[in-house]
Every structure is written in C-alpha cells, then in structure tokens.
Coordinates of C-alpha atoms in Angstrom, one line a residue:
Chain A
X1 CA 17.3 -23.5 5.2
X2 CA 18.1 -26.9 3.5
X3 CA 16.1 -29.9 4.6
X4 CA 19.9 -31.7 3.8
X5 CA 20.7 -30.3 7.3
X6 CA 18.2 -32.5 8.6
X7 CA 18.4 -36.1 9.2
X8 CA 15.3 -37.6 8.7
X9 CA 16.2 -41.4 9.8
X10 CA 14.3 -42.1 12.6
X11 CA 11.3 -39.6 13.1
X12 CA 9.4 -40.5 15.7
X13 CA 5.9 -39.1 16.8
X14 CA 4.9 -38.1 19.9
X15 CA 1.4 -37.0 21.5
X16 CA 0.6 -35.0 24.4
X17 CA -2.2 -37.4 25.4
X18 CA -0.1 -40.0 25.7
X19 CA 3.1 -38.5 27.3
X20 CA 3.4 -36.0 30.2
X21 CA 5.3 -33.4 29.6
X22 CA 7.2 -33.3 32.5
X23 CA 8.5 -37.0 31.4
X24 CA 9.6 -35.4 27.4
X25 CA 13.4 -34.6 28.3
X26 CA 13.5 -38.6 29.0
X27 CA 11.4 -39.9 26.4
X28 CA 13.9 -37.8 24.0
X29 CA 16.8 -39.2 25.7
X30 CA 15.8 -42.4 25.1
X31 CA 15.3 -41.9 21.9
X32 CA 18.6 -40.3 21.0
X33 CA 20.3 -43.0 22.6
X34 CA 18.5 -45.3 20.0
X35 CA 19.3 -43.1 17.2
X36 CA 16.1 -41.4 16.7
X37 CA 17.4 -38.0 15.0
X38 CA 13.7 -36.3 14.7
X39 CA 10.6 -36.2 16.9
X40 CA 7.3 -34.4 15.7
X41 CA 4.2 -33.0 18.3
X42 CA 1.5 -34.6 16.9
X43 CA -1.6 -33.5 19.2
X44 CA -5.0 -33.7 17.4
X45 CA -7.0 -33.4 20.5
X46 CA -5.1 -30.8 22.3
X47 CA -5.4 -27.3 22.7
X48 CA -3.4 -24.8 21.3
X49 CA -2.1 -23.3 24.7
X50 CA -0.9 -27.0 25.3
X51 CA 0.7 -27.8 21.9
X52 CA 2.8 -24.5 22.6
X53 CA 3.6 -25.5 26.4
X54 CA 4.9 -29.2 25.1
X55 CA 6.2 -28.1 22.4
X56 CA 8.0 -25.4 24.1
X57 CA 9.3 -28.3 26.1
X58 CA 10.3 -30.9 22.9
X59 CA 11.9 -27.6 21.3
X60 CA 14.3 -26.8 24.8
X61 CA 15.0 -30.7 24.4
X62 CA 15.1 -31.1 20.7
X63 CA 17.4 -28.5 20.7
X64 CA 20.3 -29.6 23.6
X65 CA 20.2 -33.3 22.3
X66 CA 20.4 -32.2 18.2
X67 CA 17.1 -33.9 17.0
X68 CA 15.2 -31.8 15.0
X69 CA 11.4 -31.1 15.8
X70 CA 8.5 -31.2 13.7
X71 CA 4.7 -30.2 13.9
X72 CA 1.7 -31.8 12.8
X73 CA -0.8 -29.7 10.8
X74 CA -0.6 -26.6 13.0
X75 CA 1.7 -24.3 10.9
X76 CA 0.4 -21.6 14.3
X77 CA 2.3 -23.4 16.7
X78 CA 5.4 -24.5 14.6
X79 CA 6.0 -20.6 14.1
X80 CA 5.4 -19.9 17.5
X81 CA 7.9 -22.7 19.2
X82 CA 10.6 -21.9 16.8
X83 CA 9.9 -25.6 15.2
X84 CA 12.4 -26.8 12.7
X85 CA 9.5 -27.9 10.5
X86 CA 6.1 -28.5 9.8
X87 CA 3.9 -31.5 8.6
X88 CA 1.3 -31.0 6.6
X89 CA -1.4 -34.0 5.3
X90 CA -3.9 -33.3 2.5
X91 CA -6.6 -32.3 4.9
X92 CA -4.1 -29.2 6.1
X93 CA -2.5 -25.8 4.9
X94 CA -1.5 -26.0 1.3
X95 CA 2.7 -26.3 1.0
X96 CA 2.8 -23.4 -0.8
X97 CA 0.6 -21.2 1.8
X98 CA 3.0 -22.4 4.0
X99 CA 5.7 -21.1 2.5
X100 CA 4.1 -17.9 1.5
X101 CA 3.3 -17.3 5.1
X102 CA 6.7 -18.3 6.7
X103 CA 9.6 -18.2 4.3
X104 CA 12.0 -20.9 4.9
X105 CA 10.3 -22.9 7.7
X106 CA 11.0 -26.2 6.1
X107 CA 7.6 -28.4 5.6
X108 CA 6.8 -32.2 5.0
X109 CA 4.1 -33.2 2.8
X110 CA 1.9 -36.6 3.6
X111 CA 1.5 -38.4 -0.2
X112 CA -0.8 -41.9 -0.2
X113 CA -1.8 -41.9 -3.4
X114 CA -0.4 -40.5 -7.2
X115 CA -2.4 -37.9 -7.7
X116 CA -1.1 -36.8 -4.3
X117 CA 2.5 -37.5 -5.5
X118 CA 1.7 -35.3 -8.5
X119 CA 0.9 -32.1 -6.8
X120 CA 4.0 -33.4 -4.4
X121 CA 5.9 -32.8 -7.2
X122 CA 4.9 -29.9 -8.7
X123 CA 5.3 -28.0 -4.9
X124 CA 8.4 -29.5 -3.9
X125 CA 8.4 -29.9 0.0
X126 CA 11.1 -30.5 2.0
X127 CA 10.2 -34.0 2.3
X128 CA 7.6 -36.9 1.6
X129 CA 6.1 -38.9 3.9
X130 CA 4.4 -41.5 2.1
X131 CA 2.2 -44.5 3.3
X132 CA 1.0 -46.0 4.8
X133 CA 3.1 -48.5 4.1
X134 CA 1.0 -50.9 6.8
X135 CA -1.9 -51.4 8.2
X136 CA -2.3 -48.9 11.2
X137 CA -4.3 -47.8 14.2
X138 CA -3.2 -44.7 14.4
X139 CA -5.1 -43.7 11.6
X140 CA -2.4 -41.3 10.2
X141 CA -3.8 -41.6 6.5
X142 CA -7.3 -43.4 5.2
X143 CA -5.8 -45.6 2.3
X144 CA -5.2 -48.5 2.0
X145 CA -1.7 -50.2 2.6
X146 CA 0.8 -49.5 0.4
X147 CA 3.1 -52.0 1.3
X148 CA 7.2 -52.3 0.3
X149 CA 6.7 -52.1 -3.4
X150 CA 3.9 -49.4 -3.6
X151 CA 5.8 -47.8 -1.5
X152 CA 8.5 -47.7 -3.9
X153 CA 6.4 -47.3 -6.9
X154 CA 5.0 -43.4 -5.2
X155 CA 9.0 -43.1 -3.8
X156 CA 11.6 -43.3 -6.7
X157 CA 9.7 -40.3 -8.7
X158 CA 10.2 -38.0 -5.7
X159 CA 13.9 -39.3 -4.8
X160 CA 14.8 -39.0 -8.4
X161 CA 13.6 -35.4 -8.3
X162 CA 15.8 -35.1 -5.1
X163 CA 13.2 -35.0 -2.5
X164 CA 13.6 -37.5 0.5
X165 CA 11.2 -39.8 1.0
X166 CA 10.0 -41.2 4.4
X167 CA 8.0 -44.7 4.9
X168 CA 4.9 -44.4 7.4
X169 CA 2.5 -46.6 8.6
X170 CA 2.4 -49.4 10.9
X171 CA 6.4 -49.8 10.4
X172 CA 7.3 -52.5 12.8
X173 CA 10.8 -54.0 14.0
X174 CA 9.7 -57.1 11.7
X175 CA 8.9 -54.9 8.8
X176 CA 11.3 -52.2 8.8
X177 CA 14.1 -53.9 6.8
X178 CA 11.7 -54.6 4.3
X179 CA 11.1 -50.9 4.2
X180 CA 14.8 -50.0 3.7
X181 CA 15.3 -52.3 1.2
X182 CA 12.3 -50.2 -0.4
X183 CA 14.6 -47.2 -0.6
X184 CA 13.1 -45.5 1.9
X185 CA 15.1 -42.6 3.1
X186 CA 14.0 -42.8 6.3
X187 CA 11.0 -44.1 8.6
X188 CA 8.4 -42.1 11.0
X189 CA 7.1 -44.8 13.4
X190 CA 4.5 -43.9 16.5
X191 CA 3.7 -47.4 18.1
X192 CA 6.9 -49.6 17.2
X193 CA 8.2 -47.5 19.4
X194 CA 6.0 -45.1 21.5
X195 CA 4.3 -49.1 22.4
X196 CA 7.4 -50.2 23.5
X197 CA 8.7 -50.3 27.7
X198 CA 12.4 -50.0 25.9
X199 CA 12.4 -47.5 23.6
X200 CA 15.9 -47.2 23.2
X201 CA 16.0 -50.7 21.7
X202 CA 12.9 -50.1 19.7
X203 CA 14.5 -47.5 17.7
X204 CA 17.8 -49.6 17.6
X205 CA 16.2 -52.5 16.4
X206 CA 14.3 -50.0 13.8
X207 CA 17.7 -48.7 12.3
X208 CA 19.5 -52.3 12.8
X209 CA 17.3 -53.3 10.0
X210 CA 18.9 -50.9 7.5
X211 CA 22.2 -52.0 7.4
X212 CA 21.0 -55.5 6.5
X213 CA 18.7 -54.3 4.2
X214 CA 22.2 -52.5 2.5
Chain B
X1 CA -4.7 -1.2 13.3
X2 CA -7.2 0.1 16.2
X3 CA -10.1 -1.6 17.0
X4 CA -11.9 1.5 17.1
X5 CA -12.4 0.9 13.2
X6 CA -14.4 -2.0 14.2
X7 CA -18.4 -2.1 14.8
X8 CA -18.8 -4.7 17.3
X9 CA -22.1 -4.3 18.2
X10 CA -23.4 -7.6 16.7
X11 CA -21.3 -10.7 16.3
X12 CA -22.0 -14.4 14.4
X13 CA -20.5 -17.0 15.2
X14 CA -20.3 -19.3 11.9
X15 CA -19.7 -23.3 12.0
X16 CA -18.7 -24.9 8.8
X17 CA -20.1 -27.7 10.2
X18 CA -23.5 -26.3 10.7
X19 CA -23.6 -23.8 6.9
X20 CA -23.0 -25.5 3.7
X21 CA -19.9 -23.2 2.3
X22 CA -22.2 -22.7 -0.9
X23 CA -24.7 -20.7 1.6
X24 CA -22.2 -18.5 3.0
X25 CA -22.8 -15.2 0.5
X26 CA -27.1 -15.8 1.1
X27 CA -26.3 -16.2 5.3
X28 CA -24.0 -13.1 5.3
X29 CA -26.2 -10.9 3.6
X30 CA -28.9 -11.6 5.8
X31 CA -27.1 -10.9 8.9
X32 CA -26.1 -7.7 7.4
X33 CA -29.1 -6.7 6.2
X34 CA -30.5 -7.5 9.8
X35 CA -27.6 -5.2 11.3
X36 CA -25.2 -7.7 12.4
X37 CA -21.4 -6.0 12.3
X38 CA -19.0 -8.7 12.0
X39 CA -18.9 -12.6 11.9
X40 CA -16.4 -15.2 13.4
X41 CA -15.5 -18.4 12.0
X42 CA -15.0 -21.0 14.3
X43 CA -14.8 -24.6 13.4
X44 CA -13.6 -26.5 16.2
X45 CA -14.3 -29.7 14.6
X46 CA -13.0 -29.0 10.7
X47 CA -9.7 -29.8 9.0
X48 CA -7.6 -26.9 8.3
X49 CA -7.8 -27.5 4.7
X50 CA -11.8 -26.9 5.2
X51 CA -11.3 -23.7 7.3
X52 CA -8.8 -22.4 5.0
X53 CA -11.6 -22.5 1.9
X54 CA -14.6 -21.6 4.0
X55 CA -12.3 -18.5 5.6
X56 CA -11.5 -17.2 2.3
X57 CA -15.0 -17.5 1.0
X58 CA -16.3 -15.5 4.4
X59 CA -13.5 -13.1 3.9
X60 CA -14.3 -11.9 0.0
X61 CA -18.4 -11.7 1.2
X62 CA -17.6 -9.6 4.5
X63 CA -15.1 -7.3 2.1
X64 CA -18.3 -6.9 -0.2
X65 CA -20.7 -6.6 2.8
X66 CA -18.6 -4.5 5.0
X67 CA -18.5 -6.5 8.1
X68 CA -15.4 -7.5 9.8
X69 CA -14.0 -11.2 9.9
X70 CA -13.1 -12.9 12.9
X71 CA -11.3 -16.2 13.4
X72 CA -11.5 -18.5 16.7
X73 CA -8.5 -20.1 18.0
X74 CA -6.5 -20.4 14.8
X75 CA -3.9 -18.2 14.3
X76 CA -2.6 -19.9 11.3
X77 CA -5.7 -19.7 9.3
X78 CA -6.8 -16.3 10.8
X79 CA -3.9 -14.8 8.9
X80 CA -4.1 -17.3 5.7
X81 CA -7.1 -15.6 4.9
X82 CA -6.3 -12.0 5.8
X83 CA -8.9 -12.1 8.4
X84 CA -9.6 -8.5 10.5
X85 CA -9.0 -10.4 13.8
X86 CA -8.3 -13.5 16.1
X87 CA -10.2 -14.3 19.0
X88 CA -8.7 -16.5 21.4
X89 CA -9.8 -18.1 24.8
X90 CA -8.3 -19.0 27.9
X91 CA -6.7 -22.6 26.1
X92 CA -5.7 -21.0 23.0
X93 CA -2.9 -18.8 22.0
X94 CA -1.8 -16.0 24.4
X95 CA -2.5 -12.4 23.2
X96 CA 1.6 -11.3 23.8
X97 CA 2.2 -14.1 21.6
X98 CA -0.2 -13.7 19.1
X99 CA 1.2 -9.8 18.8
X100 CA 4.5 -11.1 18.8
X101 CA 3.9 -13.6 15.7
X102 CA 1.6 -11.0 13.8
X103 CA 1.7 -7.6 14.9
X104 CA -1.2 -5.6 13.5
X105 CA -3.4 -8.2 14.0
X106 CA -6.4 -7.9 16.4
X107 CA -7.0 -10.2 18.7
X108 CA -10.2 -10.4 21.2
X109 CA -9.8 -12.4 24.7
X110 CA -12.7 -14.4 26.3
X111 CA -12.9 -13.7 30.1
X112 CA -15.0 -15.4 32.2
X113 CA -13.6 -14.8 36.0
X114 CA -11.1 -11.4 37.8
X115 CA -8.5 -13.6 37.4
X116 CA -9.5 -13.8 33.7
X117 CA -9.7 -10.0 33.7
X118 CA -6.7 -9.1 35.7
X119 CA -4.5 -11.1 33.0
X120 CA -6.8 -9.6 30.3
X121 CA -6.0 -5.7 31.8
X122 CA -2.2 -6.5 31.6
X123 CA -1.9 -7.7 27.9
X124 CA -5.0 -5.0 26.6
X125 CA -6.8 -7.4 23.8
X126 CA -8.5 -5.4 20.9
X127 CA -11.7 -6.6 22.8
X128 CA -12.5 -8.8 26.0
X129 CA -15.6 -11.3 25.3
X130 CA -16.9 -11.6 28.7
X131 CA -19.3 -14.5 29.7
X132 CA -21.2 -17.0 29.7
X133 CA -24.2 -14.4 30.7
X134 CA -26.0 -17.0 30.2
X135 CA -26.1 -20.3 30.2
X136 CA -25.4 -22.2 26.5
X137 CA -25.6 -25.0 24.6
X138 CA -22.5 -24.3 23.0
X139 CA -20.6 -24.7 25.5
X140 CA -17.7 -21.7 24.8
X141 CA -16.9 -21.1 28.4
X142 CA -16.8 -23.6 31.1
X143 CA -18.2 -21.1 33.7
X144 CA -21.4 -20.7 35.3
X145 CA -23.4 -18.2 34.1
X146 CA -22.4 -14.6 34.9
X147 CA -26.0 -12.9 34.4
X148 CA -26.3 -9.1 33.4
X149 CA -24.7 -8.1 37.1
X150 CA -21.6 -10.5 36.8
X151 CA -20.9 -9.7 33.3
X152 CA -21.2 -6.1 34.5
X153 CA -18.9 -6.8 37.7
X154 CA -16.1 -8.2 34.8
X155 CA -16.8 -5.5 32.3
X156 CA -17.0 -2.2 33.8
X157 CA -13.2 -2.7 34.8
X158 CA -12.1 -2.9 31.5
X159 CA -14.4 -0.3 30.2
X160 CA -12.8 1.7 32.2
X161 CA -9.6 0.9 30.9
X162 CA -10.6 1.8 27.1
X163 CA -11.4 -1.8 26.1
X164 CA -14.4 -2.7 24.6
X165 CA -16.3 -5.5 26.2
X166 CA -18.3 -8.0 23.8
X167 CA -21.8 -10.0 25.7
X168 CA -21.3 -13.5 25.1
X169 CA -23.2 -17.0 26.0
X170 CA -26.6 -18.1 25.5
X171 CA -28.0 -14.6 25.0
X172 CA -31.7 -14.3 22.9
X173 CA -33.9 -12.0 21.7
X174 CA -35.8 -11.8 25.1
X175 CA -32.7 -11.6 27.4
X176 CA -30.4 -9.1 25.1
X177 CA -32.3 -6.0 26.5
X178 CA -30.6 -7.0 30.0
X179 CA -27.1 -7.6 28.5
X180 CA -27.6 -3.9 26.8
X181 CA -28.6 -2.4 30.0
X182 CA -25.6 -3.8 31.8
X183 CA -23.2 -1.9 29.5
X184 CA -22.5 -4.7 26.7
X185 CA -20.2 -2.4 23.7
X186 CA -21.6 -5.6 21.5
X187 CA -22.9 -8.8 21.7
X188 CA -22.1 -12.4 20.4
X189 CA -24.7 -15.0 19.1
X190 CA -24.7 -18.4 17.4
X191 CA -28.0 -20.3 18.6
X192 CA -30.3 -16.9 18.9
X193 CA -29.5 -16.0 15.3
X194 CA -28.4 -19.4 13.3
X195 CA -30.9 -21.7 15.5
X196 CA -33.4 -18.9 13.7
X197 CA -35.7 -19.6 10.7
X198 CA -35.3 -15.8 9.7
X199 CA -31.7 -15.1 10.3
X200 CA -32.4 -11.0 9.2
X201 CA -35.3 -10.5 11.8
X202 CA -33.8 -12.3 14.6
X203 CA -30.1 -10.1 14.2
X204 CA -32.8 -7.0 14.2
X205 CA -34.6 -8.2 17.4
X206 CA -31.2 -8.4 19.2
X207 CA -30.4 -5.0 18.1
X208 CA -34.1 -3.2 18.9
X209 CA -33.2 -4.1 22.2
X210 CA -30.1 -2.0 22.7
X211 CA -32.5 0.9 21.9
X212 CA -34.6 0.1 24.3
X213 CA -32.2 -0.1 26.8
X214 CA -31.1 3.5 26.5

C-alpha cells in the first residue's frame, strides 16, 4: 500500500465521547459534503470493545463514502476494524513495531519537535503530523506552538524526503490559510470543526483557504 | 498452543504505575521464589510506549524465571512483546476476535455472572477468571461479590467443560483457603501480594492454603 492513494486534505478527528455512534453515518456525510477526505477514531477514554463497535461503524461509512479511516494509538483496533491506517504519537508503538507487526498497514507519525523529525526521518511513515501549529485544548501534543513558520521549518525536511506533511493544532477557519501558505500538505482539525453546528461549512471554509493561500 | 502447558495456580497482577521498571527482575524473583506461576501486566493508566518497555522487560525475566506472561486488555502490546497470553474482560476485545487476529495466542476471559459464562462456554477461552469473590479495591469487575459458593456456582460449569477456572477479587492470605476449597484451578492477586512488605512469604501463604484445602 502507498499512502499516495490517500488523500490526506482534510482529516478530521472524531471521539466516541463526544459523538454517538448511531449519529457517525451523518457526521461523515457531512463531512464529505465539505470535502473532508479522512476521519480518524481518536478515543482515549474508551474501551476497547467500544473503539472496535464505532469503529466498526466509521469503517462501514468510511468505506461507502471513500474517506479513508485512521486510528489513534491503538495499532489492536486498527488491525481488527480493517483501518486504512494508524496514528502513532511519541508516547505509542514505535513505527517500525508497527510495521514489523502488520506489514503494509500504512501509519502516521506525530513530530513537535526536531529531534522527533529526526527519528521521523530515519523511519519514514506514511505521513507526519506535525504541531501543534496552535495553541489547543485538546491537548493532542505538550509543546509549545509552533506556529506557520516553525511549522515549516520541521515540514520542508520531511516533504523534501517525499513524506507528506499534515498541520495540527488549534487550526481554525481564521488560521488555516496561513497554514497552507506554510506548505502544509494537509490539515487534521478536531474543534474547527467537530465545535461547529455546520460542519459541512466548517470544513468548506477549512479547504477555501487553500486556494487563496495558492 | 494449549493452556495445559501453563501453571496457573498463582497469578500477579503487575502495575507500571505502582513498580519502578528498574525493580521488575528483584519483584519477579520473589514471586517465584514464593511459588507464584505467572504474572500479568496490566497498566490501565500507562502510554503504550511505557507498556511496550515494561512488557519486554517482564517478558526476558519470566523467560529466565520460568513463569508465564500475561497481558490485560491490550492485544497490541500482548503480541509486541511475545507475551504467553491475553486476558480480556467483558469491555475489551472479544475472544473470537482476538483468535481471529492472532491465532496461537492464549487468551483468558473474566466472568463475573451465567450470562458471562454462557458466552464464555461458547467461545472456550484458554482460561475463565471468575469473580469478584471478594470484594476489592481494585476494582476489576463491577459485580458484587461472588463468595466461595458463587464463584463455585460460575466455575464448576466450565470445569466441567475442560476449562480452567482462575479465583479472582480481593482474595488474602486468610480467605484463599475458601477459594481453594471451592474448586479454584488458580488464583489471581495484586493487593494480597504487592500491598505486602514480603512479596515471597505472602505468594507462599496463598499457596499453604491450597494444601490445606485438600
């Protein structure tokens, strides 16, 4: 599998505790409709037996609207959903265990710092996600912002080594043309648009701003 | 892989939270030398990077000692680290599916109720851990406690049916005689052995009293 099959534009997260699962196949509509073209289960407080039932759920979904799906951290339930991917921080499984234990699941690496970009580059995932970029609540890393240009200093060594890069943290409408104007390949948002009544226009208004930032 | 290659009788459960990973070799000889069989790693509250390092550090000291390695919950990390067995609970991973994922693999089931049981008969884990006997502190089944005639009631079924059944919740030196005498194949600790000064003489206590049951 090559993560160039992928489109990695618009990832957006999505948490168990904060969606019911009987509500996913129109959260992922909605979406779609915006132009998201990736969601990943991100459930740090769950159990396992209901990671696998929502994700079970976002895979049926994933699958009949052509977004690919990614899991946080548990490489277990990735494998077990049929996941296209999985995302790893530096707190989780190293890439290369990964990849030892399940050849040619694809797998996103989390890089804040360049020390992390180092070992980033030595590995080779599928795809960075570096930040955070801005200040944000959802604590998805401990640094400290990046911002646009820090962003792009940790970025252009991974793109030039042909590895996509996507901007995290705190991306807001307001901000995100400054991120595509940082080169980032793509964005992974939570509350830009999971804090959003129309999410549809949230992730419009996300990918409006790359054009003008091109 | 049967289970019948693996000495249950006496079961520790380990929290990286609770042993320095330094300590590990000193604790696991001590519960060997006071009898215990096997150990189970279960970290409910660590990364997966820190149960990854502490896993492979149990799993080269139980080679050496000769006691079997269990993992709670985590499938993923459970076969990182080459671990003898999973045990999963009620919220975790179904048994078909852990089988499906990793076949070879053992994989224990905690039962706590006959509807518990019926679904445990069907699938035939490696072992069913039935309880809470007693009650316990920490917390790893929401039930009341069974005491020795409930956890009978639940095991003798399965005994029967060729599985081994594992005592489980809040059992001490003074009530393990009971458990023993109610059938218990082996029995699982944390407070009675890791909430003791001397880990060796308190895994022997729990032991005497399966001789004394007989």
């Amino acid at each position: 599998m090559g993560v160039h099959a992928v489109d990695l534009s618009l990832i957006v997260l999505v948490d168990p505790r904060q969606v019911a699962q009987d509500t996913v196949p129109e959260l992922l509509s909605d979406l779609r409709r915006g132009g998201a073209t990736a969601v990943q289960l991100r459930g740090k407080t769950s159990t396992t037996r209901e990671l696998l039932a929502y994700g079970e759920t976002m895979r049926a979904v994933t699958k009949a609207l052509g977004m690919s799906l990614w899991v946080d951290d548990r490489l277990d339930v990735a494998w077990a959903i049929g996941a296209d991917g999985l995302h790893v921080g530096q707190d989780d499984m190293p890439v290369e265990v990964v990849r030892r234990l399940v050849p040619g699941l694809r797998v996103g690496l989390s890089v804040g710092d360049p020390e992390e970009l180092a070992y980033a580059l030595a590995v080779r995932p599928d795809y960075l996600g570096v930040g955070p970029v801005y200040a944000t609540r959802s604590k998805l890393d401990a640094g400290a912002p990046l911002g646009p240009d820090g962003f792009r200093a940790l970025a252009a060594p991974a793109q030039a080594a042909g590895i996509p890069v996507v901007a995290i943290g705190g991306i807001e409408a307001a901000t995100a043309a400054a991120v595509w104007a940082a080169g980032a390949d793509g964005i992974a948002v939570i509350g830009a648009v999971m804090g959003q009544a129309d999410k549809e226009a949230a992730c419009r208004s996300l990918l409006a701003a790359r054009g003008a930032s091109r």
